[in-house]
Amino acid sequence: MILAYKYKLKSTPSQEITMSNWLSMLRSHYNFCLRDRIEAYEQVKSPKLGNYSDLKTKAPCCPLTCSISPQSQLGNPFKKSGKKRNGYEMQSSELRFLKKARPWYKKIHSTVLQQNLRRLETAFLNFFDGRGYPKFKTRQKFKSFSYPPNQVKLKENKIYLPSIGWMKFFESRKIPDGFEAKTITVRSLSDGWYVSIRIENKDIPQSKPKDLGQVKTAIGCDLGINKLLALSNGELRENPQFEKRLSKRKTIRQRRASRKKRGSSNQKRAYAKLARLDQKIVNQREDHQWKTAHHLAGLADVIVLENLNIQGMIKKCRAKQDENGKFLKNGQSSKRALNRLIRDCSWGNLKLKIQSVAAKFGCICLDVNPKFTSQKCSHCGHIQKENRNKERFLCFNCGFLADADIQASLNIGIKGLETLGIGQSKLLRVTEEVTPKPEMTGSRNGEISVSLEVEPGNLQQLSLFEWVNGEAIPC
Ligand SMILES: [Zn+2]
């Protein structure tokens, strides 16, 4: 099993200066090597370049002088044994020349430089797998460096980083017995330096999946904005909206920082303060998400989540133009607030955490397509758009009445069990009439969802049903 433990370092000011210097050197090296690999890659797609071997210098292309390599242009493409080197190996073989030409790179531990190149290699491998093209790193995006296994020493609450020295750290938790330290990453955050230690125990399998026959309980989860999670057992988990809660303070700090004299130490301090607030929001959200994930893993053996297309949800609205080419309002300005709320929920991260905790505890976690889950009646299977009226769900066919989110989570749970081929009796359901506690519904701003005991004000629905003691009976 591989785990990652994070500790805060108690570094001395001189060590901090060393580490910041390393970061800026490593960043330029990363960007330099990325440029090299991009040029090598572009040259392979040679037809695009036409008559040039290099777009920047516009040097003419000649088959005799232009040695095109798909990996890198630096270093010898062949090993001593005559085998071909890959991109990482080519650039790595060039490191000694780098240290000769720029002697200040000697201060960085050699394995850290190699790890830096490996990071670039991973970025390219990801790109060839169909993910995004590697990007140049800005100062804000390049915040960490790492040591390969067996380089760093650990002794109680002290850590030895080669070429930096011993330093203490806050030992917030002990590394469990049987686990050994692997790759170690040092990261600079707004409130100090952190070290993330990857620990591994080969005797414990990464995940212990349960047999389908052993499954006793299952739960469906519906993700939302007002309620972060609605569970099929009737439980609602509120969305704390950390970003929104601190947004006023953030605006003030942003404004203060922007008004400081450019390049002054006052401005630096103001931006550091702003960054600490951002860090606080991230920390609060992470904490809440881990707690939610552990809560879910403790509830049931099977966790069914919905497969959301978050990127699609926060996409920009298409531009509208009239016949003269004038741009009309397309609703983007009002959607921006919604996008902000969606980002604040951070569903993707939450799902990742649920999946990892589920794997740790041996729960099965699966995604289902959320199509029609909010419109379908979980009692009779009737699908109609009008079934759902804001926070209330009322089936036009059988009169089933429930909280809309919980009803959707029931559908998600049923879908998940169908996929696994398990009977629906295992699904944790709401036992009594669903009347969520008012403090659990809606956001903290006092926005309370409509109580289900009151007859709906929707005339269209009233004409179809008679209401007896808060229950709907079809006419
Ligand atoms: Zn129904």
Short mmCIF file of C-alpha atoms and ligand atoms in Angstrom, two decimals:
data_model
loop_
_atom_site.label_atom_id
_atom_site.label_comp_id
_atom_site.label_asym_id
_atom_site.label_seq_id
_atom_site.Cartn_x
_atom_site.Cartn_y
_atom_site.Cartn_z
CA MET A 1 0.00 0.00 0.00
CA ILE A 2 1.28 3.46 -0.90
CA LEU A 3 0.34 6.42 1.26
CA ALA A 4 1.49 10.01 1.33
CA TYR A 5 2.09 11.78 4.62
CA LYS A 6 2.58 15.52 4.75
CA TYR A 7 4.55 17.35 7.43
CA LYS A 8 5.38 20.98 8.00
CA LEU A 9 9.11 21.71 8.08
CA LYS A 10 10.86 23.80 10.71
CA SER A 11 13.50 25.12 8.36
CA THR A 12 16.04 27.79 9.26
CA PRO A 13 16.05 31.07 7.29
CA SER A 14 19.25 30.11 5.47
CA GLN A 15 17.79 26.74 4.49
CA GLU A 16 14.71 28.52 3.19
CA ILE A 17 16.86 30.78 1.03
CA THR A 18 18.67 27.72 -0.36
CA MET A 19 15.40 25.99 -1.17
CA SER A 20 13.93 29.08 -2.87
CA ASN A 21 17.11 29.44 -4.92
CA TRP A 22 16.84 25.82 -5.95
CA LEU A 23 13.25 26.33 -7.00
CA SER A 24 14.07 29.23 -9.29
CA MET A 25 17.04 27.38 -10.84
CA LEU A 26 15.04 24.20 -11.31
CA ARG A 27 12.23 26.15 -12.91
CA SER A 28 14.51 27.70 -15.51
CA HIS A 29 16.06 24.31 -16.19
CA TYR A 30 12.61 22.77 -16.59
CA ASN A 31 11.51 25.47 -19.01
CA PHE A 32 14.76 25.24 -20.95
CA CYS A 33 14.42 21.48 -21.37
CA LEU A 34 10.74 21.81 -22.25
CA ARG A 35 11.59 24.26 -25.03
CA ASP A 36 14.20 21.79 -26.27
CA ARG A 37 11.73 18.93 -26.34
CA ILE A 38 9.02 21.01 -27.97
CA GLU A 39 11.40 21.95 -30.77
CA ALA A 40 12.46 18.34 -31.21
CA TYR A 41 8.81 17.27 -31.26
CA GLU A 42 7.83 19.98 -33.75
CA GLN A 43 10.63 18.94 -36.06
CA VAL A 44 9.31 15.43 -36.27
CA LYS A 45 6.09 16.90 -37.60
CA SER A 46 8.42 18.44 -40.19
CA PRO A 47 6.00 19.09 -43.04
CA LYS A 48 4.45 21.79 -40.89
CA LEU A 49 7.77 23.62 -40.70
CA GLY A 50 8.27 23.80 -44.44
CA ASN A 51 11.76 24.76 -45.36
CA TYR A 52 12.98 25.56 -41.87
CA SER A 53 14.70 23.27 -39.41
CA ASP A 54 13.96 25.63 -36.54
CA LEU A 55 11.03 28.03 -36.48
CA LYS A 56 12.67 30.50 -34.13
CA THR A 57 16.01 30.93 -35.88
CA LYS A 58 14.52 30.11 -39.31
CA ALA A 59 17.65 28.18 -40.17
CA PRO A 60 17.18 26.47 -43.53
CA CYS A 61 16.44 22.78 -43.44
CA CYS A 62 19.06 20.48 -44.87
CA PRO A 63 18.89 16.71 -44.62
CA LEU A 64 22.65 16.56 -44.03
CA THR A 65 22.90 19.03 -41.16
CA CYS A 66 19.50 18.70 -39.52
CA SER A 67 19.62 15.74 -37.17
CA ILE A 68 16.03 15.32 -36.14
CA SER A 69 15.32 13.50 -32.92
CA PRO A 70 11.83 12.79 -31.64
CA GLN A 71 12.90 13.10 -28.00
CA SER A 72 15.32 15.92 -27.42
CA GLN A 73 17.94 17.85 -29.24
CA LEU A 74 20.35 17.88 -26.32
CA GLY A 75 22.75 15.09 -25.49
CA ASN A 76 23.88 12.02 -27.29
CA PRO A 77 20.95 9.96 -28.60
CA PHE A 78 22.93 6.73 -28.14
CA LYS A 79 24.25 4.92 -25.08
CA LYS A 80 27.75 3.49 -24.95
CA SER A 81 26.26 0.07 -25.61
CA GLY A 82 24.77 1.41 -28.81
CA LYS A 83 21.19 1.38 -27.56
CA LYS A 84 18.96 4.38 -28.15
CA ARG A 85 18.30 6.80 -25.32
CA ASN A 86 14.85 8.14 -24.59
CA GLY A 87 14.14 11.83 -24.03
CA TYR A 88 14.81 11.74 -20.30
CA GLU A 89 18.09 9.87 -20.73
CA MET A 90 19.28 12.24 -23.44
CA GLN A 91 18.61 15.31 -21.35
CA SER A 92 20.03 13.65 -18.26
CA SER A 93 23.30 12.89 -20.06
CA GLU A 94 23.53 16.60 -20.80
CA LEU A 95 23.47 17.55 -17.11
CA ARG A 96 27.25 17.45 -16.65
CA PHE A 97 27.72 19.95 -19.46
CA LEU A 98 25.11 22.15 -17.86
CA LYS A 99 27.08 22.13 -14.60
CA LYS A 100 30.24 23.07 -16.48
CA ALA A 101 28.61 25.94 -18.34
CA ARG A 102 26.61 27.15 -15.34
CA PRO A 103 28.56 26.20 -12.22
CA TRP A 104 25.82 27.43 -9.83
CA TYR A 105 23.77 24.38 -10.79
CA LYS A 106 26.38 22.28 -8.91
CA LYS A 107 24.78 23.44 -5.65
CA ILE A 108 21.61 21.49 -6.44
CA HIS A 109 21.77 17.83 -5.50
CA SER A 110 22.24 15.79 -8.66
CA THR A 111 19.27 13.49 -8.00
CA VAL A 112 16.97 16.51 -7.63
CA LEU A 113 17.99 17.69 -11.09
CA GLN A 114 17.28 14.24 -12.48
CA GLN A 115 13.88 14.13 -10.76
CA ASN A 116 13.12 17.47 -12.35
CA LEU A 117 13.75 15.97 -15.80
CA ARG A 118 11.65 12.96 -14.91
CA ARG A 119 8.78 15.31 -14.16
CA LEU A 120 9.10 16.68 -17.67
CA GLU A 121 9.20 13.15 -19.06
CA THR A 122 5.97 12.34 -17.19
CA ALA A 123 4.38 15.48 -18.60
CA PHE A 124 5.21 14.32 -22.13
CA LEU A 125 4.08 10.75 -21.48
CA ASN A 126 0.77 12.17 -20.24
CA PHE A 127 0.50 14.22 -23.41
CA PHE A 128 1.09 11.16 -25.61
CA ASP A 129 -1.65 9.46 -23.56
CA GLY A 130 -4.08 12.10 -24.76
CA ARG A 131 -3.88 14.62 -21.94
CA GLY A 132 -2.82 18.26 -22.27
CA TYR A 133 0.35 19.57 -23.86
CA PRO A 134 3.14 20.34 -21.33
CA LYS A 135 3.20 23.96 -20.31
CA PHE A 136 5.95 26.34 -19.34
CA LYS A 137 5.97 26.87 -15.61
CA THR A 138 5.52 30.28 -14.07
CA ARG A 139 6.87 31.15 -10.66
CA GLN A 140 3.41 30.52 -9.20
CA LYS A 141 3.10 27.06 -10.75
CA PHE A 142 6.52 25.73 -9.88
CA LYS A 143 6.60 25.23 -6.13
CA SER A 144 8.23 21.88 -5.45
CA PHE A 145 11.19 19.62 -6.02
CA SER A 146 11.69 16.00 -5.09
CA TYR A 147 14.27 13.44 -4.08
CA PRO A 148 14.16 9.85 -5.36
CA PRO A 149 13.95 6.96 -2.85
CA ASN A 150 16.91 6.18 -0.56
CA GLN A 151 18.31 9.69 -0.56
CA VAL A 152 16.61 11.26 2.43
CA LYS A 153 17.20 10.16 6.02
CA LEU A 154 14.47 10.23 8.66
CA LYS A 155 15.13 10.17 12.39
CA GLU A 156 12.27 10.79 14.80
CA ASN A 157 11.17 14.35 14.10
CA LYS A 158 14.22 15.21 12.01
CA ILE A 159 14.79 14.89 8.32
CA TYR A 160 18.01 15.06 6.33
CA LEU A 161 17.70 16.55 2.86
CA PRO A 162 20.96 16.04 0.91
CA SER A 163 22.78 19.32 0.10
CA ILE A 164 20.40 21.23 2.40
CA GLY A 165 21.00 19.57 5.75
CA TRP A 166 19.14 18.33 8.79
CA MET A 167 15.95 20.06 9.81
CA LYS A 168 13.17 19.40 12.25
CA PHE A 169 9.54 18.99 11.27
CA PHE A 170 6.22 18.99 13.11
CA GLU A 171 5.59 15.31 13.59
CA SER A 172 1.81 15.51 13.40
CA ARG A 173 1.51 11.73 13.04
CA LYS A 174 3.86 8.79 13.14
CA ILE A 175 4.78 6.78 10.08
CA PRO A 176 3.20 3.35 10.67
CA ASP A 177 5.38 0.29 11.25
CA GLY A 178 6.39 -1.68 8.21
CA PHE A 179 6.22 1.31 5.91
CA GLU A 180 9.36 2.66 4.28
CA ALA A 181 9.91 6.10 2.81
CA LYS A 182 10.01 6.41 -0.96
CA THR A 183 10.00 9.58 -3.03
CA ILE A 184 10.10 12.76 -0.98
CA THR A 185 8.75 16.05 -2.24
CA VAL A 186 9.54 19.43 -0.70
CA ARG A 187 6.88 22.02 -1.37
CA SER A 188 6.65 25.73 -0.72
CA LEU A 189 3.22 26.92 0.38
CA SER A 190 2.16 30.36 1.47
CA ASP A 191 2.51 29.52 5.17
CA GLY A 192 5.85 27.74 5.02
CA TRP A 193 7.68 24.73 3.64
CA TYR A 194 6.17 21.26 3.68
CA VAL A 195 7.51 17.83 2.99
CA SER A 196 5.38 15.10 1.52
CA ILE A 197 6.67 11.60 2.17
CA ARG A 198 5.48 8.71 0.04
CA ILE A 199 5.50 5.60 2.18
CA GLU A 200 5.02 2.07 0.99
CA ASN A 201 4.38 -1.33 2.50
CA LYS A 202 4.49 -4.07 -0.09
CA ASP A 203 2.87 -6.64 2.23
CA ILE A 204 -0.43 -4.76 2.28
CA PRO A 205 -2.31 -4.70 -1.04
CA GLN A 206 -3.24 -1.26 -2.35
CA SER A 207 -6.94 -2.03 -2.17
CA LYS A 208 -8.81 -5.00 -0.79
CA PRO A 209 -11.93 -5.20 -2.95
CA LYS A 210 -14.89 -6.96 -1.41
CA ASP A 211 -16.59 -9.90 -3.02
CA LEU A 212 -19.95 -8.95 -4.44
CA GLY A 213 -21.49 -11.68 -2.30
CA GLN A 214 -20.20 -10.06 0.88
CA VAL A 215 -21.91 -6.75 0.19
CA LYS A 216 -24.42 -6.00 2.91
CA THR A 217 -25.27 -2.36 2.37
CA ALA A 218 -25.09 0.12 -0.47
CA ILE A 219 -25.62 3.84 -0.64
CA GLY A 220 -26.36 6.27 -3.45
CA CYS A 221 -25.01 9.82 -3.37
CA ASP A 222 -26.27 12.84 -5.25
CA LEU A 223 -23.84 15.74 -5.54
CA GLY A 224 -25.24 19.24 -5.40
CA ILE A 225 -24.52 22.84 -4.60
CA ASN A 226 -26.96 23.75 -1.84
CA LYS A 227 -26.50 20.36 -0.28
CA LEU A 228 -23.06 19.01 -1.05
CA LEU A 229 -24.26 15.43 -0.70
CA ALA A 230 -27.70 13.89 -0.49
CA LEU A 231 -27.59 10.25 0.53
CA SER A 232 -30.17 7.61 -0.19
CA ASN A 233 -30.63 6.94 3.55
CA GLY A 234 -32.12 10.42 3.88
CA GLU A 235 -28.99 12.09 5.19
CA LEU A 236 -28.05 15.51 3.84
CA ARG A 237 -24.57 16.98 4.12
CA GLU A 238 -24.42 20.72 3.86
CA ASN A 239 -22.06 22.57 1.57
CA PRO A 240 -19.97 24.90 3.74
CA GLN A 241 -19.05 27.10 0.72
CA PHE A 242 -15.68 28.03 2.18
CA GLU A 243 -14.74 30.30 -0.71
CA LYS A 244 -18.01 32.24 -0.49
CA ARG A 245 -17.72 32.58 3.26
CA LEU A 246 -14.32 34.26 3.06
CA SER A 247 -14.96 36.07 -0.23
CA LYS A 248 -15.48 39.47 1.39
CA ARG A 249 -12.23 39.27 3.28
CA LYS A 250 -10.51 38.11 0.12
CA THR A 251 -11.81 41.07 -1.88
CA ILE A 252 -10.55 43.47 0.77
CA ARG A 253 -7.11 41.88 0.80
CA GLN A 254 -6.96 41.84 -2.98
CA ARG A 255 -7.84 45.51 -3.14
CA ARG A 256 -5.30 46.43 -0.47
CA ALA A 257 -2.54 44.49 -2.23
CA SER A 258 -3.32 46.01 -5.61
CA ARG A 259 -3.03 49.53 -4.21
CA LYS A 260 0.48 49.08 -2.81
CA LYS A 261 3.48 50.49 -4.65
CA ARG A 262 4.66 48.07 -7.28
CA GLY A 263 7.69 46.03 -6.32
CA SER A 264 7.74 47.36 -2.76
CA SER A 265 8.11 45.13 0.26
CA ASN A 266 4.73 46.38 1.42
CA GLN A 267 3.19 44.94 -1.71
CA LYS A 268 5.01 41.65 -1.18
CA ARG A 269 3.68 41.43 2.35
CA ALA A 270 0.14 42.23 1.23
CA TYR A 271 0.20 39.53 -1.45
CA ALA A 272 1.64 37.03 1.04
CA LYS A 273 -1.31 37.77 3.31
CA LEU A 274 -3.72 37.22 0.43
CA ALA A 275 -2.02 33.92 -0.41
CA ARG A 276 -2.38 32.74 3.18
CA LEU A 277 -6.13 33.34 2.97
CA ASP A 278 -6.31 31.26 -0.21
CA GLN A 279 -4.35 28.54 1.55
CA LYS A 280 -6.79 28.65 4.44
CA ILE A 281 -9.74 28.11 2.09
CA VAL A 282 -7.97 25.12 0.51
CA ASN A 283 -7.12 23.64 3.91
CA GLN A 284 -10.68 23.99 5.20
CA ARG A 285 -12.12 22.38 2.08
CA GLU A 286 -9.63 19.50 2.13
CA ASP A 287 -10.39 18.80 5.77
CA HIS A 288 -14.13 18.78 5.18
CA GLN A 289 -13.77 16.52 2.14
CA TRP A 290 -11.65 13.94 3.96
CA LYS A 291 -14.17 13.85 6.80
CA THR A 292 -17.05 13.39 4.35
CA ALA A 293 -15.18 10.60 2.56
CA HIS A 294 -14.49 8.73 5.80
CA HIS A 295 -18.11 9.15 6.88
CA LEU A 296 -19.33 7.60 3.61
CA ALA A 297 -16.90 4.70 3.79
CA GLY A 298 -18.19 3.95 7.28
CA LEU A 299 -21.82 3.90 6.14
CA ALA A 300 -21.94 1.20 3.47
CA ASP A 301 -19.97 -1.40 1.49
CA VAL A 302 -20.90 0.01 -1.90
CA ILE A 303 -20.79 3.73 -2.64
CA VAL A 304 -22.49 4.84 -5.84
CA LEU A 305 -21.60 8.28 -7.17
CA GLU A 306 -22.77 10.15 -10.24
CA ASN A 307 -20.51 10.76 -13.17
CA LEU A 308 -20.59 14.51 -13.65
CA ASN A 309 -19.16 16.39 -16.60
CA ILE A 310 -17.83 19.27 -14.51
CA GLN A 311 -15.76 20.80 -17.31
CA GLY A 312 -18.92 20.95 -19.43
CA MET A 313 -20.90 22.52 -16.61
CA ILE A 314 -18.53 25.43 -16.20
CA LYS A 315 -18.04 26.00 -19.89
CA LYS A 316 -18.57 29.50 -21.20
CA CYS A 317 -21.87 30.30 -22.91
CA ARG A 318 -21.69 30.57 -26.66
CA ALA A 319 -21.44 34.15 -27.93
CA LYS A 320 -24.64 35.59 -29.42
CA GLN A 321 -24.52 38.04 -32.30
CA ASP A 322 -27.19 39.92 -34.20
CA GLU A 323 -27.20 40.32 -37.97
CA ASN A 324 -24.85 43.35 -37.78
CA GLY A 325 -22.29 41.36 -35.85
CA LYS A 326 -23.04 43.15 -32.59
CA PHE A 327 -22.59 40.99 -29.52
CA LEU A 328 -25.76 40.41 -27.51
CA LYS A 329 -26.16 39.30 -23.91
CA ASN A 330 -25.67 35.55 -23.68
CA GLY A 331 -26.16 35.01 -19.94
CA GLN A 332 -22.49 34.46 -19.16
CA SER A 333 -22.39 37.22 -16.55
CA SER A 334 -25.10 35.56 -14.49
CA LYS A 335 -23.59 32.14 -15.04
CA ARG A 336 -20.28 33.31 -13.63
CA ALA A 337 -21.67 33.29 -10.11
CA LEU A 338 -22.91 29.73 -10.59
CA ASN A 339 -19.54 28.66 -11.98
CA ARG A 340 -17.89 30.08 -8.91
CA LEU A 341 -20.19 28.03 -6.69
CA ILE A 342 -19.50 24.89 -8.72
CA ARG A 343 -15.75 25.42 -8.38
CA ASP A 344 -16.17 26.01 -4.66
CA CYS A 345 -17.84 22.58 -4.32
CA SER A 346 -14.76 20.91 -5.83
CA TRP A 347 -16.73 17.74 -6.67
CA GLY A 348 -13.83 16.23 -8.61
CA ASN A 349 -11.51 16.35 -5.60
CA LEU A 350 -14.25 15.10 -3.32
CA LYS A 351 -14.83 12.10 -5.58
CA LEU A 352 -11.11 11.33 -5.70
CA LYS A 353 -10.99 11.36 -1.91
CA ILE A 354 -14.06 9.13 -1.61
CA GLN A 355 -12.51 6.69 -4.07
CA SER A 356 -9.19 6.57 -2.23
CA VAL A 357 -10.78 6.13 1.20
CA ALA A 358 -13.10 3.48 -0.23
CA ALA A 359 -10.11 1.59 -1.63
CA LYS A 360 -8.39 1.80 1.74
CA PHE A 361 -11.36 0.37 3.63
CA GLY A 362 -12.25 -2.18 0.98
CA CYS A 363 -15.48 -0.55 -0.16
CA ILE A 364 -16.62 -0.67 -3.75
CA CYS A 365 -16.97 2.76 -5.31
CA LEU A 366 -18.49 3.24 -8.73
CA ASP A 367 -19.75 5.99 -11.02
CA VAL A 368 -23.07 5.90 -12.86
CA ASN A 369 -24.49 8.08 -15.58
CA PRO A 370 -26.76 10.65 -13.89
CA LYS A 371 -29.16 10.84 -16.84
CA PHE A 372 -32.82 11.12 -15.73
CA THR A 373 -31.90 10.46 -12.09
CA SER A 374 -33.57 13.70 -11.01
CA GLN A 375 -36.71 13.16 -13.11
CA LYS A 376 -37.34 9.47 -12.63
CA CYS A 377 -39.57 8.22 -9.82
CA SER A 378 -37.69 5.72 -7.69
CA HIS A 379 -41.00 4.02 -6.75
CA CYS A 380 -42.63 3.34 -10.09
CA GLY A 381 -39.93 4.34 -12.61
CA HIS A 382 -42.09 7.00 -14.25
CA ILE A 383 -39.95 9.65 -16.01
CA GLN A 384 -41.35 13.13 -16.43
CA LYS A 385 -39.64 16.49 -16.35
CA GLU A 386 -42.40 18.05 -14.26
CA ASN A 387 -41.94 15.47 -11.49
CA ARG A 388 -39.29 17.68 -10.03
CA ASN A 389 -40.26 21.09 -8.70
CA LYS A 390 -37.20 22.78 -7.24
CA GLU A 391 -36.42 20.94 -3.99
CA ARG A 392 -39.54 18.79 -4.00
CA PHE A 393 -40.17 15.66 -5.98
CA LEU A 394 -43.72 14.57 -6.67
CA CYS A 395 -44.42 11.70 -9.04
CA PHE A 396 -47.23 12.49 -11.53
CA ASN A 397 -47.90 8.79 -11.91
CA CYS A 398 -47.97 7.32 -8.41
CA GLY A 399 -47.82 10.38 -6.16
CA PHE A 400 -44.56 9.48 -4.49
CA LEU A 401 -43.36 12.52 -2.57
CA ALA A 402 -39.81 13.11 -1.43
CA ASP A 403 -36.98 15.57 -1.23
CA ALA A 404 -35.72 15.90 -4.81
CA ASP A 405 -32.05 15.36 -3.98
CA ILE A 406 -32.63 12.32 -1.81
CA GLN A 407 -34.93 10.88 -4.47
CA ALA A 408 -32.15 11.39 -7.06
CA SER A 409 -29.67 9.65 -4.79
CA LEU A 410 -32.08 6.69 -4.52
CA ASN A 411 -32.12 6.46 -8.33
CA ILE A 412 -28.33 6.65 -8.43
CA GLY A 413 -28.06 3.88 -5.85
CA ILE A 414 -30.52 1.69 -7.81
CA LYS A 415 -28.59 2.30 -11.04
CA GLY A 416 -25.32 1.38 -9.38
CA LEU A 417 -26.70 -1.86 -7.94
CA GLU A 418 -28.12 -2.76 -11.36
CA THR A 419 -24.66 -2.27 -12.86
CA LEU A 420 -23.12 -4.55 -10.25
CA GLY A 421 -25.95 -7.07 -10.49
CA ILE A 422 -26.93 -6.92 -6.83
CA GLY A 423 -30.48 -6.90 -5.52
CA GLN A 424 -32.04 -3.58 -4.61
CA SER A 425 -32.76 -4.74 -1.06
CA LYS A 426 -29.19 -3.90 -0.09
CA LEU A 427 -29.71 -0.19 -0.75
CA LEU A 428 -29.94 1.96 2.35
CA ARG A 429 -33.25 3.79 2.01
CA VAL A 430 -35.08 6.49 3.86
CA THR A 431 -37.15 4.76 6.51
CA GLU A 432 -39.56 7.44 7.62
CA GLU A 433 -41.24 10.33 5.87
CA VAL A 434 -38.45 12.53 4.56
CA THR A 435 -38.46 15.72 6.54
CA PRO A 436 -34.90 17.02 6.52
CA LYS A 437 -33.89 19.18 9.44
CA PRO A 438 -34.09 22.85 8.42
CA GLU A 439 -30.45 23.52 9.33
CA MET A 440 -29.36 20.76 6.98
CA THR A 441 -31.18 22.11 3.96
CA GLY A 442 -30.01 25.07 1.98
CA SER A 443 -26.95 27.17 2.57
CA ARG A 444 -25.92 28.92 5.74
CA ASN A 445 -27.46 32.18 4.62
CA GLY A 446 -30.80 31.10 5.98
CA GLU A 447 -32.02 29.89 2.64
CA ILE A 448 -34.27 27.08 3.80
CA SER A 449 -35.81 24.59 1.46
CA VAL A 450 -39.58 24.23 1.39
CA SER A 451 -40.93 21.98 4.07
CA LEU A 452 -42.42 18.85 2.60
CA GLU A 453 -45.39 18.76 4.94
CA VAL A 454 -46.93 21.85 3.36
CA GLU A 455 -49.06 21.42 0.29
CA PRO A 456 -47.27 22.56 -2.86
CA GLY A 457 -48.26 25.92 -4.28
CA ASN A 458 -48.03 24.56 -7.78
CA LEU A 459 -51.58 24.63 -9.16
CA GLN A 460 -50.80 22.19 -11.90
CA GLN A 461 -49.80 19.62 -9.35
CA LEU A 462 -52.75 20.39 -7.09
CA SER A 463 -55.21 19.62 -9.84
CA LEU A 464 -53.83 16.14 -10.18
CA PHE A 465 -53.69 15.20 -6.53
CA GLU A 466 -55.77 15.47 -3.43
CA TRP A 467 -53.91 16.22 -0.28
CA VAL A 468 -54.81 14.27 2.84
CA ASN A 469 -52.65 14.83 5.92
CA GLY A 470 -49.74 15.96 3.80
CA GLU A 471 -49.91 12.91 1.55
CA ALA A 472 -50.71 13.07 -2.12
CA ILE A 473 -53.52 10.86 -3.40
CA PRO A 474 -54.21 10.84 -7.13
CA CYS A 475 -57.71 12.04 -8.09
ZN ZN B 1 -43.92 7.18 -9.21
#
